């Protein structure tokens, strides 16, 4: 009996310590969020879409407008693409749209079916005074939005430049662990991620051309826009969204896809990762691709190569 009581006291003591540590982490997290508020001042402009704020960055000048769309979970799209689009702003007008739940946009618990995502993006661009036709530059999951956009409103899109973008076939076998994502979301909201070394050091920070201040801004955004409820809703809907895009068939317009080696969290080996978009692109009369020996966030590694290839590609359009 004494041994059992001692064991219970040990367990209770351990639980109390864990609770106190979690409480301390959360208090510290809230304190840091308040201190980082100045770093989270919008870089671009905020426009109102369905009563909530969406962030849009505009830069550059030119006859063609490049619209950058981020992959799922990329907490700061404006800064994530910066190494690439700064090399293009002397030739083209550039727009980066941050979806709800990302960057400087509001976190909104709403449907993330492919049509809702697209209409939010179109509304944000319209409110920002940006008109088409557009050259879409999607990364990863936003490839679905780009393909859907080109299929639904072909007159608005002149070309697609895929930055290791997703095509529907990727989601046939992709295992999306929603429970694990929710655990990650809980850890982020509670502040646990602040104590994980290197977790906020994105590819853009480690390999891009961001300044020291921009890196600090990126980290501040990471701790306030990681595993948001909007991102959860996106991932829960992504397989169904992929089916809708697949049913539309490939768009009939010029496409240039940059393909990574599949490393950097895709869950695919190099051959499988590259074969899926190649098979899709074979159905596109004006489709071509360039293979890059770098991880999934290609624009944070090979930005100079990509910028030169984009310019060459668009000269022919």
GROMACS .gro file of C-alpha atoms in nm:
model
  317
    1UNK     CA    1   0.000   0.000   0.000
    2UNK     CA    2   0.283   0.241   0.088
    3UNK     CA    3   0.456   0.161  -0.240
    4UNK     CA    4   0.134   0.231  -0.433
    5UNK     CA    5   0.083   0.563  -0.254
    6UNK     CA    6   0.443   0.658  -0.323
    7UNK     CA    7   0.395   0.576  -0.692
    8UNK     CA    8   0.078   0.788  -0.706
    9UNK     CA    9   0.255   1.083  -0.542
   10UNK     CA   10   0.539   1.050  -0.793
   11UNK     CA   11   0.298   1.049  -1.087
   12UNK     CA   12   0.102   1.345  -0.952
   13UNK     CA   13   0.421   1.538  -0.889
   14UNK     CA   14   0.539   1.464  -1.240
   15UNK     CA   15   0.207   1.577  -1.387
   16UNK     CA   16   0.215   1.897  -1.185
   17UNK     CA   17   0.565   1.973  -1.310
   18UNK     CA   18   0.456   1.914  -1.672
   19UNK     CA   19   0.151   2.140  -1.627
   20UNK     CA   20   0.364   2.414  -1.472
   21UNK     CA   21   0.620   2.389  -1.753
   22UNK     CA   22   0.346   2.408  -2.016
   23UNK     CA   23   0.189   2.706  -1.840
   24UNK     CA   24   0.526   2.880  -1.821
   25UNK     CA   25   0.587   2.809  -2.193
   26UNK     CA   26   0.248   2.951  -2.286
   27UNK     CA   27   0.295   3.264  -2.077
   28UNK     CA   28   0.637   3.318  -2.236
   29UNK     CA   29   0.486   3.261  -2.580
   30UNK     CA   30   0.214   3.521  -2.526
   31UNK     CA   31   0.476   3.766  -2.396
   32UNK     CA   32   0.696   3.711  -2.702
   33UNK     CA   33   0.399   3.753  -2.938
   34UNK     CA   34   0.326   4.093  -2.787
   35UNK     CA   35   0.693   4.194  -2.816
   36UNK     CA   36   0.700   4.079  -3.181
   37UNK     CA   37   0.390   4.276  -3.280
   38UNK     CA   38   0.600   4.548  -3.445
   39UNK     CA   39   0.774   4.286  -3.661
   40UNK     CA   40   0.434   4.166  -3.783
   41UNK     CA   41   0.333   4.498  -3.937
   42UNK     CA   42   0.213   4.421  -4.294
   43UNK     CA   43   0.480   4.448  -4.563
   44UNK     CA   44   0.226   4.478  -4.844
   45UNK     CA   45  -0.131   4.604  -4.825
   46UNK     CA   46  -0.437   4.463  -4.655
   47UNK     CA   47  -0.759   4.430  -4.854
   48UNK     CA   48  -1.100   4.325  -4.727
   49UNK     CA   49  -1.242   3.997  -4.854
   50UNK     CA   50  -1.572   3.878  -4.704
   51UNK     CA   51  -1.521   4.094  -4.398
   52UNK     CA   52  -1.165   3.978  -4.325
   53UNK     CA   53  -0.820   4.108  -4.415
   54UNK     CA   54  -0.607   3.947  -4.684
   55UNK     CA   55  -0.248   4.053  -4.748
   56UNK     CA   56  -0.126   4.138  -5.098
   57UNK     CA   57   0.224   4.246  -5.193
   58UNK     CA   58   0.270   4.444  -5.516
   59UNK     CA   59   0.598   4.536  -5.680
   60UNK     CA   60   0.776   4.587  -6.008
   61UNK     CA   61   0.663   4.721  -6.342
   62UNK     CA   62   0.594   4.563  -6.676
   63UNK     CA   63   0.330   4.453  -6.921
   64UNK     CA   64   0.299   4.104  -6.771
   65UNK     CA   65   0.177   4.040  -6.416
   66UNK     CA   66   0.323   3.747  -6.222
   67UNK     CA   67   0.103   3.620  -5.937
   68UNK     CA   68   0.285   3.409  -5.677
   69UNK     CA   69   0.080   3.154  -5.481
   70UNK     CA   70   0.236   2.975  -5.185
   71UNK     CA   71   0.237   2.611  -5.087
   72UNK     CA   72   0.048   2.469  -4.792
   73UNK     CA   73   0.187   2.566  -4.453
   74UNK     CA   74   0.430   2.830  -4.585
   75UNK     CA   75   0.379   3.077  -4.305
   76UNK     CA   76   0.519   3.388  -4.480
   77UNK     CA   77   0.461   3.376  -4.858
   78UNK     CA   78   0.575   3.735  -4.921
   79UNK     CA   79   0.915   3.670  -4.767
   80UNK     CA   80   0.937   3.311  -4.890
   81UNK     CA   81   0.921   3.422  -5.256
   82UNK     CA   82   1.129   3.739  -5.209
   83UNK     CA   83   1.463   3.598  -5.326
   84UNK     CA   84   1.301   3.514  -5.661
   85UNK     CA   85   1.060   3.797  -5.733
   86UNK     CA   86   1.314   4.071  -5.658
   87UNK     CA   87   1.507   3.940  -5.960
   88UNK     CA   88   1.198   3.981  -6.178
   89UNK     CA   89   1.059   4.316  -6.068
   90UNK     CA   90   1.261   4.512  -6.324
   91UNK     CA   91   1.073   4.335  -6.606
   92UNK     CA   92   0.734   4.237  -6.464
   93UNK     CA   93   0.466   4.347  -6.225
   94UNK     CA   94   0.466   4.111  -5.928
   95UNK     CA   95   0.185   4.020  -5.690
   96UNK     CA   96   0.202   3.784  -5.392
   97UNK     CA   97  -0.134   3.687  -5.244
   98UNK     CA   98  -0.130   3.551  -4.889
   99UNK     CA   99  -0.428   3.324  -4.831
  100UNK     CA  100  -0.630   3.342  -4.511
  101UNK     CA  101  -0.430   3.188  -4.227
  102UNK     CA  102  -0.095   3.288  -4.380
  103UNK     CA  103   0.148   3.578  -4.342
  104UNK     CA  104  -0.026   3.903  -4.259
  105UNK     CA  105  -0.373   3.777  -4.353
  106UNK     CA  106  -0.640   3.699  -4.094
  107UNK     CA  107  -0.685   3.348  -3.958
  108UNK     CA  108  -1.034   3.244  -4.064
  109UNK     CA  109  -1.218   2.919  -3.992
  110UNK     CA  110  -1.397   2.873  -4.324
  111UNK     CA  111  -1.439   2.628  -4.608
  112UNK     CA  112  -1.123   2.563  -4.805
  113UNK     CA  113  -1.271   2.390  -5.105
  114UNK     CA  114  -1.084   2.482  -5.423
  115UNK     CA  115  -1.351   2.722  -5.546
  116UNK     CA  116  -1.354   2.920  -5.221
  117UNK     CA  117  -0.974   2.948  -5.221
  118UNK     CA  118  -0.973   3.072  -5.579
  119UNK     CA  119  -1.250   3.326  -5.531
  120UNK     CA  120  -1.069   3.469  -5.228
  121UNK     CA  121  -0.753   3.514  -5.436
  122UNK     CA  122  -0.939   3.675  -5.726
  123UNK     CA  123  -1.123   3.909  -5.489
  124UNK     CA  124  -0.798   4.011  -5.316
  125UNK     CA  125  -0.632   4.095  -5.648
  126UNK     CA  126  -0.937   4.291  -5.763
  127UNK     CA  127  -0.943   4.490  -5.438
  128UNK     CA  128  -0.572   4.563  -5.479
  129UNK     CA  129  -0.636   4.694  -5.830
  130UNK     CA  130  -0.451   4.414  -6.010
  131UNK     CA  131  -0.604   4.294  -6.334
  132UNK     CA  132  -0.525   4.006  -6.566
  133UNK     CA  133  -0.434   3.827  -6.770
  134UNK     CA  134  -0.193   3.676  -6.517
  135UNK     CA  135   0.111   3.452  -6.528
  136UNK     CA  136   0.052   3.225  -6.228
  137UNK     CA  137   0.358   3.116  -6.029
  138UNK     CA  138   0.233   2.854  -5.781
  139UNK     CA  139   0.445   2.656  -5.538
  140UNK     CA  140   0.350   2.310  -5.416
  141UNK     CA  141  -0.018   2.272  -5.315
  142UNK     CA  142  -0.125   2.599  -5.480
  143UNK     CA  143  -0.061   2.429  -5.813
  144UNK     CA  144  -0.414   2.291  -5.771
  145UNK     CA  145  -0.553   2.644  -5.741
  146UNK     CA  146  -0.359   2.756  -6.050
  147UNK     CA  147  -0.484   2.465  -6.261
  148UNK     CA  148  -0.841   2.515  -6.140
  149UNK     CA  149  -0.815   2.889  -6.214
  150UNK     CA  150  -0.691   2.826  -6.567
  151UNK     CA  151  -0.974   2.579  -6.622
  152UNK     CA  152  -1.253   2.794  -6.482
  153UNK     CA  153  -1.139   3.136  -6.607
  154UNK     CA  154  -0.904   3.067  -6.901
  155UNK     CA  155  -0.929   3.426  -7.023
  156UNK     CA  156  -0.762   3.545  -6.701
  157UNK     CA  157  -0.450   3.328  -6.731
  158UNK     CA  158  -0.183   3.359  -7.000
  159UNK     CA  159   0.065   3.102  -6.863
  160UNK     CA  160   0.159   2.894  -6.559
  161UNK     CA  161   0.510   2.877  -6.416
  162UNK     CA  162   0.513   2.598  -6.159
  163UNK     CA  163   0.765   2.622  -5.876
  164UNK     CA  164   0.770   2.252  -5.796
  165UNK     CA  165   0.393   2.283  -5.801
  166UNK     CA  166   0.145   2.008  -5.721
  167UNK     CA  167  -0.062   1.833  -5.985
  168UNK     CA  168  -0.362   1.613  -5.897
  169UNK     CA  169  -0.173   1.282  -5.927
  170UNK     CA  170   0.039   1.357  -5.622
  171UNK     CA  171  -0.261   1.321  -5.393
  172UNK     CA  172  -0.362   0.974  -5.508
  173UNK     CA  173  -0.110   0.812  -5.274
  174UNK     CA  174  -0.012   1.096  -5.042
  175UNK     CA  175  -0.066   1.018  -4.674
  176UNK     CA  176  -0.190   1.329  -4.492
  177UNK     CA  177  -0.174   1.283  -4.115
  178UNK     CA  178  -0.437   1.528  -3.987
  179UNK     CA  179  -0.413   1.415  -3.620
  180UNK     CA  180  -0.038   1.476  -3.623
  181UNK     CA  181  -0.097   1.817  -3.777
  182UNK     CA  182  -0.341   1.902  -3.501
  183UNK     CA  183  -0.082   1.805  -3.241
  184UNK     CA  184   0.163   2.036  -3.418
  185UNK     CA  185  -0.102   2.309  -3.416
  186UNK     CA  186  -0.158   2.264  -3.045
  187UNK     CA  187   0.217   2.281  -2.981
  188UNK     CA  188   0.246   2.597  -3.190
  189UNK     CA  189  -0.049   2.770  -3.024
  190UNK     CA  190   0.079   2.680  -2.680
  191UNK     CA  191   0.430   2.802  -2.756
  192UNK     CA  192   0.614   2.470  -2.744
  193UNK     CA  193   0.768   2.533  -3.087
  194UNK     CA  194   0.970   2.823  -2.943
  195UNK     CA  195   1.180   2.569  -2.756
  196UNK     CA  196   1.254   2.346  -3.056
  197UNK     CA  197   1.598   2.442  -3.197
  198UNK     CA  198   1.594   2.548  -3.560
  199UNK     CA  199   1.222   2.492  -3.616
  200UNK     CA  200   1.168   2.850  -3.738
  201UNK     CA  201   1.471   2.847  -3.970
  202UNK     CA  202   1.294   2.812  -4.304
  203UNK     CA  203   1.462   2.749  -4.639
  204UNK     CA  204   1.410   3.117  -4.719
  205UNK     CA  205   1.605   3.212  -4.406
  206UNK     CA  206   1.884   2.961  -4.455
  207UNK     CA  207   1.932   2.974  -4.832
  208UNK     CA  208   1.761   3.286  -4.966
  209UNK     CA  209   1.868   3.649  -4.982
  210UNK     CA  210   1.664   3.790  -4.692
  211UNK     CA  211   1.820   4.063  -4.482
  212UNK     CA  212   1.870   4.017  -4.109
  213UNK     CA  213   1.558   4.221  -4.035
  214UNK     CA  214   1.353   4.020  -4.284
  215UNK     CA  215   1.467   3.699  -4.119
  216UNK     CA  216   1.347   3.831  -3.784
  217UNK     CA  217   1.011   3.920  -3.942
  218UNK     CA  218   0.986   3.570  -4.092
  219UNK     CA  219   1.050   3.410  -3.752
  220UNK     CA  220   0.792   3.635  -3.585
  221UNK     CA  221   0.534   3.535  -3.847
  222UNK     CA  222   0.625   3.169  -3.804
  223UNK     CA  223   0.534   3.176  -3.437
  224UNK     CA  224   0.196   3.336  -3.510
  225UNK     CA  225   0.104   3.156  -3.836
  226UNK     CA  226   0.204   2.793  -3.791
  227UNK     CA  227  -0.055   2.516  -3.828
  228UNK     CA  228  -0.347   2.760  -3.820
  229UNK     CA  229  -0.706   2.639  -3.835
  230UNK     CA  230  -0.725   2.770  -4.192
  231UNK     CA  231  -0.430   2.549  -4.286
  232UNK     CA  232  -0.602   2.247  -4.124
  233UNK     CA  233  -0.914   2.313  -4.329
  234UNK     CA  234  -0.702   2.326  -4.644
  235UNK     CA  235  -0.537   1.992  -4.577
  236UNK     CA  236  -0.867   1.825  -4.491
  237UNK     CA  237  -1.007   1.939  -4.826
  238UNK     CA  238  -0.699   1.890  -5.046
  239UNK     CA  239  -0.771   1.537  -5.172
  240UNK     CA  240  -1.122   1.632  -5.276
  241UNK     CA  241  -0.984   1.950  -5.434
  242UNK     CA  242  -0.735   1.741  -5.631
  243UNK     CA  243  -1.020   1.525  -5.765
  244UNK     CA  244  -1.208   1.835  -5.883
  245UNK     CA  245  -0.900   1.965  -6.062
  246UNK     CA  246  -0.832   1.624  -6.218
  247UNK     CA  247  -1.188   1.614  -6.354
  248UNK     CA  248  -1.132   1.943  -6.538
  249UNK     CA  249  -0.841   1.806  -6.736
  250UNK     CA  250  -0.513   1.989  -6.808
  251UNK     CA  251  -0.538   2.352  -6.920
  252UNK     CA  252  -0.457   2.448  -7.278
  253UNK     CA  253  -0.199   2.719  -7.222
  254UNK     CA  254   0.181   2.753  -7.198
  255UNK     CA  255   0.326   2.586  -6.889
  256UNK     CA  256   0.680   2.575  -6.751
  257UNK     CA  257   0.738   2.353  -6.449
  258UNK     CA  258   1.049   2.360  -6.232
  259UNK     CA  259   1.094   2.017  -6.071
  260UNK     CA  260   1.291   1.960  -5.751
  261UNK     CA  261   1.464   1.638  -5.648
  262UNK     CA  262   1.174   1.563  -5.413
  263UNK     CA  263   1.368   1.619  -5.091
  264UNK     CA  264   1.259   1.869  -4.830
  265UNK     CA  265   0.950   1.700  -4.692
  266UNK     CA  266   0.755   1.576  -4.994
  267UNK     CA  267   0.758   1.212  -4.884
  268UNK     CA  268   0.848   1.099  -5.239
  269UNK     CA  269   1.171   0.967  -5.388
  270UNK     CA  270   1.324   1.169  -5.671
  271UNK     CA  271   1.203   0.950  -5.958
  272UNK     CA  272   0.843   0.929  -5.834
  273UNK     CA  273   0.828   1.299  -5.754
  274UNK     CA  274   0.937   1.396  -6.105
  275UNK     CA  275   0.743   1.136  -6.301
  276UNK     CA  276   0.399   1.251  -6.181
  277UNK     CA  277   0.421   1.610  -6.318
  278UNK     CA  278   0.596   1.486  -6.634
  279UNK     CA  279   0.303   1.254  -6.702
  280UNK     CA  280   0.060   1.540  -6.645
  281UNK     CA  281   0.262   1.778  -6.862
  282UNK     CA  282   0.262   1.529  -7.150
  283UNK     CA  283  -0.105   1.620  -7.196
  284UNK     CA  284  -0.025   1.991  -7.234
  285UNK     CA  285   0.069   2.086  -7.593
  286UNK     CA  286   0.273   2.389  -7.479
  287UNK     CA  287   0.419   2.232  -7.169
  288UNK     CA  288   0.785   2.200  -7.072
  289UNK     CA  289   0.989   2.139  -6.759
  290UNK     CA  290   1.331   2.200  -6.604
  291UNK     CA  291   1.481   1.965  -6.346
  292UNK     CA  292   1.667   2.121  -6.056
  293UNK     CA  293   1.897   1.940  -5.815
  294UNK     CA  294   1.759   2.102  -5.501
  295UNK     CA  295   1.484   2.051  -5.240
  296UNK     CA  296   1.114   2.129  -5.271
  297UNK     CA  297   1.137   2.504  -5.204
  298UNK     CA  298   1.317   2.556  -5.534
  299UNK     CA  299   1.275   2.934  -5.530
  300UNK     CA  300   1.481   2.957  -5.211
  301UNK     CA  301   1.774   2.768  -5.367
  302UNK     CA  302   1.787   2.822  -5.744
  303UNK     CA  303   1.630   3.168  -5.763
  304UNK     CA  304   1.882   3.304  -6.015
  305UNK     CA  305   1.843   3.006  -6.248
  306UNK     CA  306   1.464   3.019  -6.218
  307UNK     CA  307   1.444   3.395  -6.278
  308UNK     CA  308   1.651   3.368  -6.597
  309UNK     CA  309   1.442   3.074  -6.723
  310UNK     CA  310   1.115   3.257  -6.650
  311UNK     CA  311   1.230   3.560  -6.847
  312UNK     CA  312   1.333   3.343  -7.141
  313UNK     CA  313   1.006   3.151  -7.128
  314UNK     CA  314   0.790   3.463  -7.118
  315UNK     CA  315   0.973   3.624  -7.409
  316UNK     CA  316   0.817   3.355  -7.625
  317UNK     CA  317   0.461   3.418  -7.497
   0.00000   0.00000   0.00000
